[in-house]
PDB file of C-alpha atoms in Angstrom:
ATOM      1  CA  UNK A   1     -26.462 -50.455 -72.405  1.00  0.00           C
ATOM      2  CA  UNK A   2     -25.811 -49.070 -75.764  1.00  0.00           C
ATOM      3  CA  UNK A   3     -22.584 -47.562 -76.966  1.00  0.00           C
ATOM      4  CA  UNK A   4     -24.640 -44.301 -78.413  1.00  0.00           C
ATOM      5  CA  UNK A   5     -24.388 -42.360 -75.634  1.00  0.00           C
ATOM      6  CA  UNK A   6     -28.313 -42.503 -74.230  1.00  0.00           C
ATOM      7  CA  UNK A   7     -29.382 -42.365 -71.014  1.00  0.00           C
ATOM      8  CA  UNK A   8     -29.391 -46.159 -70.731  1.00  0.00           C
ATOM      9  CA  UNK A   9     -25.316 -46.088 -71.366  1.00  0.00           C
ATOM     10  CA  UNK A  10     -24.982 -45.131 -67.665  1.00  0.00           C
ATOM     11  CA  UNK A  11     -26.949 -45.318 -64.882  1.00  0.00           C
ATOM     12  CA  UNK A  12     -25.417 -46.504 -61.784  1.00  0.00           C
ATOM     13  CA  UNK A  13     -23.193 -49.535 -63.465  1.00  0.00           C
ATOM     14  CA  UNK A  14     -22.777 -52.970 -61.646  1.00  0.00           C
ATOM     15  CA  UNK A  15     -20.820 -55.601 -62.953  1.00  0.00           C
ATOM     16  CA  UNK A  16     -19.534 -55.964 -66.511  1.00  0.00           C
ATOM     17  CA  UNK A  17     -21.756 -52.666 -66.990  1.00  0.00           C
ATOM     18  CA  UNK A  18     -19.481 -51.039 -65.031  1.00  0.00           C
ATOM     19  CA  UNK A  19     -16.189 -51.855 -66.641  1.00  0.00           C
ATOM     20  CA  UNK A  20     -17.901 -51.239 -69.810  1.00  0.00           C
ATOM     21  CA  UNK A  21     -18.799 -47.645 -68.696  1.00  0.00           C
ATOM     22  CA  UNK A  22     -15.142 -47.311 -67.565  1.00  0.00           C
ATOM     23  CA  UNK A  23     -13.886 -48.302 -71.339  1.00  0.00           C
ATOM     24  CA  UNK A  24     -15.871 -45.606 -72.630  1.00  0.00           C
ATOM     25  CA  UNK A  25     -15.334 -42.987 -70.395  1.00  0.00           C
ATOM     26  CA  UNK A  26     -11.507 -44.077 -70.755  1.00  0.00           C
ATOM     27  CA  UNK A  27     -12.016 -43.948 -74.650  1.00  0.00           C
ATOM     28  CA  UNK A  28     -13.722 -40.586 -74.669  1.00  0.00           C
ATOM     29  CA  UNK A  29     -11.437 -38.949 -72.060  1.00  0.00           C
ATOM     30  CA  UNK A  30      -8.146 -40.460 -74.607  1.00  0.00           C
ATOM     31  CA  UNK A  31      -9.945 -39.118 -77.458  1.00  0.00           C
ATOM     32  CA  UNK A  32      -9.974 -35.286 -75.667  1.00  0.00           C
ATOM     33  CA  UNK A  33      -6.152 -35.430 -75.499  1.00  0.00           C
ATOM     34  CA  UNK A  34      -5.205 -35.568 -78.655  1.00  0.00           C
ATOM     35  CA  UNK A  35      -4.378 -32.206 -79.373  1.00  0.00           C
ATOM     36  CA  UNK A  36      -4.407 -30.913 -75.551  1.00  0.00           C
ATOM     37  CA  UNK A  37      -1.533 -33.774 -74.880  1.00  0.00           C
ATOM     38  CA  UNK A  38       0.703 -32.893 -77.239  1.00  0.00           C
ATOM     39  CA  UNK A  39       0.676 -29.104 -77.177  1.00  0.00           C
ATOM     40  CA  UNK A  40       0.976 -29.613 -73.587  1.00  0.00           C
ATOM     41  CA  UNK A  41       3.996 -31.932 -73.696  1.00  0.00           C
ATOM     42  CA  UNK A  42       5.809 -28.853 -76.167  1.00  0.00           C
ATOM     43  CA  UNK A  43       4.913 -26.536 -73.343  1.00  0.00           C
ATOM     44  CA  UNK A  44       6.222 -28.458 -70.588  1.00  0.00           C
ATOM     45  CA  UNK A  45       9.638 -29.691 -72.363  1.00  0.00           C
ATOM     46  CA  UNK A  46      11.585 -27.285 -69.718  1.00  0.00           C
ATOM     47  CA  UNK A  47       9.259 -28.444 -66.874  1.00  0.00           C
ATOM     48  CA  UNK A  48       5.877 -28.915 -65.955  1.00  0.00           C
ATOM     49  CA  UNK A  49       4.974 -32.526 -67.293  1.00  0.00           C
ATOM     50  CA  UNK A  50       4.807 -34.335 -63.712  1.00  0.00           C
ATOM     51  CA  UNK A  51       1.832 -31.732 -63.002  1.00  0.00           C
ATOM     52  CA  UNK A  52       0.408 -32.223 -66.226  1.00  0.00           C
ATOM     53  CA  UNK A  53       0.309 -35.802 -65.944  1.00  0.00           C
ATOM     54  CA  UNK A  54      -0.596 -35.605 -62.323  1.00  0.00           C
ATOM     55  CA  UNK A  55      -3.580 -33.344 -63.324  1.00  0.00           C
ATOM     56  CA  UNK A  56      -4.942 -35.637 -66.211  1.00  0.00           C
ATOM     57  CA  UNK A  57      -4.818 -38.327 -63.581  1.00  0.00           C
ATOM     58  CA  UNK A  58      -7.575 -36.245 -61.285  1.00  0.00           C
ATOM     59  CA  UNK A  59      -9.957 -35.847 -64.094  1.00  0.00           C
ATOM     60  CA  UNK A  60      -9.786 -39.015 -65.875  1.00  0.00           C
ATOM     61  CA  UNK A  61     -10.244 -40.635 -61.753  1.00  0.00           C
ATOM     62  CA  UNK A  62     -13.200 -37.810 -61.174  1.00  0.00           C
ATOM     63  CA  UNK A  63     -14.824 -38.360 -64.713  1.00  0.00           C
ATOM     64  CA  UNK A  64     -15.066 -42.169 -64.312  1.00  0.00           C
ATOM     65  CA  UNK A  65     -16.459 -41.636 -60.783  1.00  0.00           C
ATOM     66  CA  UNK A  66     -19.318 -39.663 -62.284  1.00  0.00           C
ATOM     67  CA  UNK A  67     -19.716 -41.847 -65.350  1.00  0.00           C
ATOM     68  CA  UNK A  68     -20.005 -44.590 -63.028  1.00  0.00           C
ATOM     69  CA  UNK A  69     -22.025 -43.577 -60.464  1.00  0.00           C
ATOM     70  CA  UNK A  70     -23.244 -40.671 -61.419  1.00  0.00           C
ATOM     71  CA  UNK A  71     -26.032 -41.198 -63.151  1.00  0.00           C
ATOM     72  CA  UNK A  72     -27.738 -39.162 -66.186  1.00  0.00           C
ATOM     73  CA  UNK A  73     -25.191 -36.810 -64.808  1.00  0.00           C
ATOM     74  CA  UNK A  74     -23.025 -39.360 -66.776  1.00  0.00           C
ATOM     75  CA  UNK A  75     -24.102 -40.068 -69.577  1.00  0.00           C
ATOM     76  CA  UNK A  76     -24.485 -36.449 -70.560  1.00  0.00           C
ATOM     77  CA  UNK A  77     -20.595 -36.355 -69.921  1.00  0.00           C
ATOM     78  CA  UNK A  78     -19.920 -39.371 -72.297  1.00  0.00           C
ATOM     79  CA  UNK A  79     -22.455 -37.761 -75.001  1.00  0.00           C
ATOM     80  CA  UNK A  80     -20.698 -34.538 -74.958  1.00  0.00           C
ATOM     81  CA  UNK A  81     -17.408 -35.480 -74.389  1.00  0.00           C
ATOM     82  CA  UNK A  82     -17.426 -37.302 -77.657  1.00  0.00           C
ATOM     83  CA  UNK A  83     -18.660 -33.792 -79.401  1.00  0.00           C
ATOM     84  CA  UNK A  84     -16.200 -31.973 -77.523  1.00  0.00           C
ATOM     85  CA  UNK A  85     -13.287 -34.781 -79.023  1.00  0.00           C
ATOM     86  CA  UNK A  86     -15.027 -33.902 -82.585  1.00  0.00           C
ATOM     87  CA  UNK A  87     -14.586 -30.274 -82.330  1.00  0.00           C
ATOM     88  CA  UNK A  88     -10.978 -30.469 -81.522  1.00  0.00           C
ATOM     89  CA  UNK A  89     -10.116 -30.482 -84.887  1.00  0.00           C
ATOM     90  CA  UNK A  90     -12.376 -28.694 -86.414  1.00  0.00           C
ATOM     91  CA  UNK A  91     -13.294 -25.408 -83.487  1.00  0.00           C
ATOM     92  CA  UNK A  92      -9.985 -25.600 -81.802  1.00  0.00           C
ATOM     93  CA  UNK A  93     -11.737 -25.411 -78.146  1.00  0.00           C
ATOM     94  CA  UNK A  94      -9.450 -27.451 -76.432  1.00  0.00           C
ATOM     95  CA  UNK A  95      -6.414 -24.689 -77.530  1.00  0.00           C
ATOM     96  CA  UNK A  96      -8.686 -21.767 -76.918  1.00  0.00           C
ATOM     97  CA  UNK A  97      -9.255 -23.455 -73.170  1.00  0.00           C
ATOM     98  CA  UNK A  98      -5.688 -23.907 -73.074  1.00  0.00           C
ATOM     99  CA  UNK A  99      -4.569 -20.191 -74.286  1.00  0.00           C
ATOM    100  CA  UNK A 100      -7.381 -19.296 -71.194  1.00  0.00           C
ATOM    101  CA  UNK A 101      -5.747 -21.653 -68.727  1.00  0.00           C
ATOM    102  CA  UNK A 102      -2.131 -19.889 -69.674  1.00  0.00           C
ATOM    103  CA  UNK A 103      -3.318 -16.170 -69.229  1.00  0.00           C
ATOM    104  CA  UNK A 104      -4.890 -16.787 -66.041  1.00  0.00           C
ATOM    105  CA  UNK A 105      -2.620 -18.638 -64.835  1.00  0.00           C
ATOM    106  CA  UNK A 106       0.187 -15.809 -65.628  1.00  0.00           C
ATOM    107  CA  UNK A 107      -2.051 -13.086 -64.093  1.00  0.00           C
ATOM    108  CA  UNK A 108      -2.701 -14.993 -61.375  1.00  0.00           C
ATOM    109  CA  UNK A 109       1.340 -15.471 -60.256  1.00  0.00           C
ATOM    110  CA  UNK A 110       2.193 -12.523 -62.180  1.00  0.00           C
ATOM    111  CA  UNK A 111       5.605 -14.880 -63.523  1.00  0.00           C
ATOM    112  CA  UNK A 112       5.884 -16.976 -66.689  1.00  0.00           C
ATOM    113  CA  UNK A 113       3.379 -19.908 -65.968  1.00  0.00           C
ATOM    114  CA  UNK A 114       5.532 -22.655 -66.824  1.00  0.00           C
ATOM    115  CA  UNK A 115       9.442 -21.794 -65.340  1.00  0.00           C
ATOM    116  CA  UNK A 116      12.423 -24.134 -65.892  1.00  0.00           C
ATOM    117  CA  UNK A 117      11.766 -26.703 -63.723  1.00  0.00           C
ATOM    118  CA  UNK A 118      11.381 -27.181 -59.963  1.00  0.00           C
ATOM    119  CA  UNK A 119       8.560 -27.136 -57.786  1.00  0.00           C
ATOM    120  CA  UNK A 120       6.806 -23.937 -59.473  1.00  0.00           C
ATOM    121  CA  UNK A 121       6.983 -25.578 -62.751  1.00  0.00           C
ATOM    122  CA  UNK A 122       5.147 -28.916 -61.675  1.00  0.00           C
ATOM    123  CA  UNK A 123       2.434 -26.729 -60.301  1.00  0.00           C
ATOM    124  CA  UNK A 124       2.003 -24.529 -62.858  1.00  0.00           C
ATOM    125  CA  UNK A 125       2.008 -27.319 -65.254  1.00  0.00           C
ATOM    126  CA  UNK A 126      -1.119 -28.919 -62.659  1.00  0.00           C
ATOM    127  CA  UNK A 127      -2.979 -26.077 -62.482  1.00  0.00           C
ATOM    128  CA  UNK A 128      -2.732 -24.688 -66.040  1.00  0.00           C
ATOM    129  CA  UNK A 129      -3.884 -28.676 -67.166  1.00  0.00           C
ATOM    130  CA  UNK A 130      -7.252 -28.466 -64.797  1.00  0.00           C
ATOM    131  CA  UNK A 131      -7.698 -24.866 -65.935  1.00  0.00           C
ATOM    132  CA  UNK A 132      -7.605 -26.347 -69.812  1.00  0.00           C
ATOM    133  CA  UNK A 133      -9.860 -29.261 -68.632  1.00  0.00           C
ATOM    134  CA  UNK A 134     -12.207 -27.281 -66.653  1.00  0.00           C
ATOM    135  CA  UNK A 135     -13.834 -25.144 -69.857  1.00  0.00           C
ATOM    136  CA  UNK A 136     -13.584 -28.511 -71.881  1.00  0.00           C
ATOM    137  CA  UNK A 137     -15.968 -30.419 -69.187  1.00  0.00           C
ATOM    138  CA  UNK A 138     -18.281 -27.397 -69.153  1.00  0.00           C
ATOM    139  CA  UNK A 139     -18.736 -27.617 -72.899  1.00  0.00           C
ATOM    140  CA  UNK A 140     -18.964 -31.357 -72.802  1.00  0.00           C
ATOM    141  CA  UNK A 141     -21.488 -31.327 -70.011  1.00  0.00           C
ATOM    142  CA  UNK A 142     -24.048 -28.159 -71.963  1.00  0.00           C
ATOM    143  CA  UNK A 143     -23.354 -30.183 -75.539  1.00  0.00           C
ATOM    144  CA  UNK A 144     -24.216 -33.719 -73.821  1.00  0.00           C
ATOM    145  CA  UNK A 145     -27.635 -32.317 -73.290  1.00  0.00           C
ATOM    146  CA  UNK A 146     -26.679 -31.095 -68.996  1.00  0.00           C
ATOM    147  CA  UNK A 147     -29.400 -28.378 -69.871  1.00  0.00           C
ATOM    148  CA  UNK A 148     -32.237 -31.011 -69.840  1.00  0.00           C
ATOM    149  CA  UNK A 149     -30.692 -32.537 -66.789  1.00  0.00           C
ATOM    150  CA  UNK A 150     -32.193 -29.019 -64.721  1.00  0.00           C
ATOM    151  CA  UNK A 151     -35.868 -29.316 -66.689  1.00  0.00           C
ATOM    152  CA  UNK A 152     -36.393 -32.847 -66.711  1.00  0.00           C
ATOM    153  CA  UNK A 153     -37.225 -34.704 -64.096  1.00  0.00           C
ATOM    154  CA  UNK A 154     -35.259 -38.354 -63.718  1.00  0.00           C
ATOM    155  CA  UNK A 155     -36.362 -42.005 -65.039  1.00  0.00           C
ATOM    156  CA  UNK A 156     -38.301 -43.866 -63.135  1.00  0.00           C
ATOM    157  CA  UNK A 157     -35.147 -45.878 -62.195  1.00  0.00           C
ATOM    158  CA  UNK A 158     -33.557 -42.713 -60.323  1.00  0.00           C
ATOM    159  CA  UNK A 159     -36.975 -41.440 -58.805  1.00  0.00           C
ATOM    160  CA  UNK A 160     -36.794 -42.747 -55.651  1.00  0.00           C
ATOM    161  CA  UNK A 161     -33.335 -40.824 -55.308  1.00  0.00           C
ATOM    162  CA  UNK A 162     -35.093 -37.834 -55.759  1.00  0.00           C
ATOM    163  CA  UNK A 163     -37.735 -38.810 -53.688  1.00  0.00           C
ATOM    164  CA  UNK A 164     -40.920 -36.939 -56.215  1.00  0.00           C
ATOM    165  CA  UNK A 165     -44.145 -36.580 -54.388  1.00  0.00           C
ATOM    166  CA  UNK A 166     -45.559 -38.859 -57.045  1.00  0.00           C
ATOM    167  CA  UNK A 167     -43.612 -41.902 -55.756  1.00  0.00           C
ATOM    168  CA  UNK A 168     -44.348 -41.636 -51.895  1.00  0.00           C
ATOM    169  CA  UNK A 169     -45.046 -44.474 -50.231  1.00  0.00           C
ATOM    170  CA  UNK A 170     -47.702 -42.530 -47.773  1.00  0.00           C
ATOM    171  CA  UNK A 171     -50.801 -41.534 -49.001  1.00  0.00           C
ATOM    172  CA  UNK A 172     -51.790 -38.191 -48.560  1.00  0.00           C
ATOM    173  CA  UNK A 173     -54.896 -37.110 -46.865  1.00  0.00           C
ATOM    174  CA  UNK A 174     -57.619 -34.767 -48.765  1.00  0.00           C
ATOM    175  CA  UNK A 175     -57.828 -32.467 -46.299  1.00  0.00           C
ATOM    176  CA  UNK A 176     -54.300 -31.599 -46.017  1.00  0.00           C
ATOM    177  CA  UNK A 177     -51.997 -29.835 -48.403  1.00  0.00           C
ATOM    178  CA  UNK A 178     -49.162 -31.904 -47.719  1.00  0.00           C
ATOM    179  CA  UNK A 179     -48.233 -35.296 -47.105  1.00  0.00           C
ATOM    180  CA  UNK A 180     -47.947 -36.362 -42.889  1.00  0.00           C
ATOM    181  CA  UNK A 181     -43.853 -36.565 -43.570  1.00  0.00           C
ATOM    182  CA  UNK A 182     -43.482 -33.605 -45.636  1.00  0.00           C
ATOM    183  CA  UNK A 183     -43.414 -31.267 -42.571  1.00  0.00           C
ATOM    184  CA  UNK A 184     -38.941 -30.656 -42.253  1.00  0.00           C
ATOM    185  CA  UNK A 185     -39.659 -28.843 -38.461  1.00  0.00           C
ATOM    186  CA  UNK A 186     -42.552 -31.595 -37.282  1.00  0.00           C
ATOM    187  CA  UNK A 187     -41.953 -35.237 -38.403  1.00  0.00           C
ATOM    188  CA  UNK A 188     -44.322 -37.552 -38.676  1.00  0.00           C
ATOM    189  CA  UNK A 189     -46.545 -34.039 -38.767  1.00  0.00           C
TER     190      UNK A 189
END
């Protein structure tokens, strides 16, 4: 497992693998709130920060599930959600996702997004922080490399997942076009 951010950094963890993939994601995700956290915590002062924090609890929970289990699926997310942690200082993306996240939100409710506490606060404060996040994992997925996830096809590790013709277990005849299991309608064909 190295630390780089290759495809060999995640791939279905077990063991000490595992909690090492969850350091990293955790490191990586902490890294992406730098900014985000505390221009969020300034907009939230009058209300707001229980959905915030309940929100950054979903996707640091649903980005370790993926880093964990998911695969090249990832370690693409690692590899670009260390670029997208770069570019927070330097691009701004994670306020221009959060600007986005703020105007839709608005026209969505057609009210301020963020009111003086109560109920309406702690959701707009939720749903304006996924809104922010959702952009951010987009970017982090496309500059970890997600692109080649669509044209390549997977390791020999995850082929049997997939199921590729080229690892079936039953030989296929030469006079047919298709293997004797490949029929969907007719099994066993």
């Amino acid at each position: 497992m190295s630390i780089g951010g290759g495809e060999s950094s995640v791939s279905k963890s077990t063991g000490p693998d595992r909690r090492r993939t969850s350091l990293i994601w955790s490191g990586v995700f902490a890294a992406n709130l730098v900014v985000p956290l505390f221009l969020g915590l300034q907009a939230t002062s009058s209300g707001g920060a229980t959905g915030m924090a309940c929100a950054i609890l979903v996707c640091w929970v649903a980005g370790l599930a993926f880093c964990v289990q998911g695969g090249r699926l990832g370690s693409v997310l690692i590899r670009g959600g260390r670029r997208v942690a770069l570019c927070q200082f330097l691009l701004m993306p994670h306020i221009a996702a959060g600007f986005f996240a703020l105007w839709f939100w608005t026209d969505m409710i057609d009210q301020p997004p963020l009111p003086k506490g109560g109920p309406w606060a702690e959701m707009g404060g939720f749903v304006v922080t996924l809104l922010t996040a959702l952009p951010l994992v987009i970017a982090a997925i496309l500059f970890g490399g997600g692109a080649r996830l669509l044209s390549d096809p997977p390791g020999a590790d995850e082929s049997a997942d997939y199921a590729e013709p080229s690892r079936d277990e039953t030989p296929t005849p030469r006079d047919t076009a298709y293997p004797p299991s490949a029929s969907f309608f007719f099994e066993g064909g």
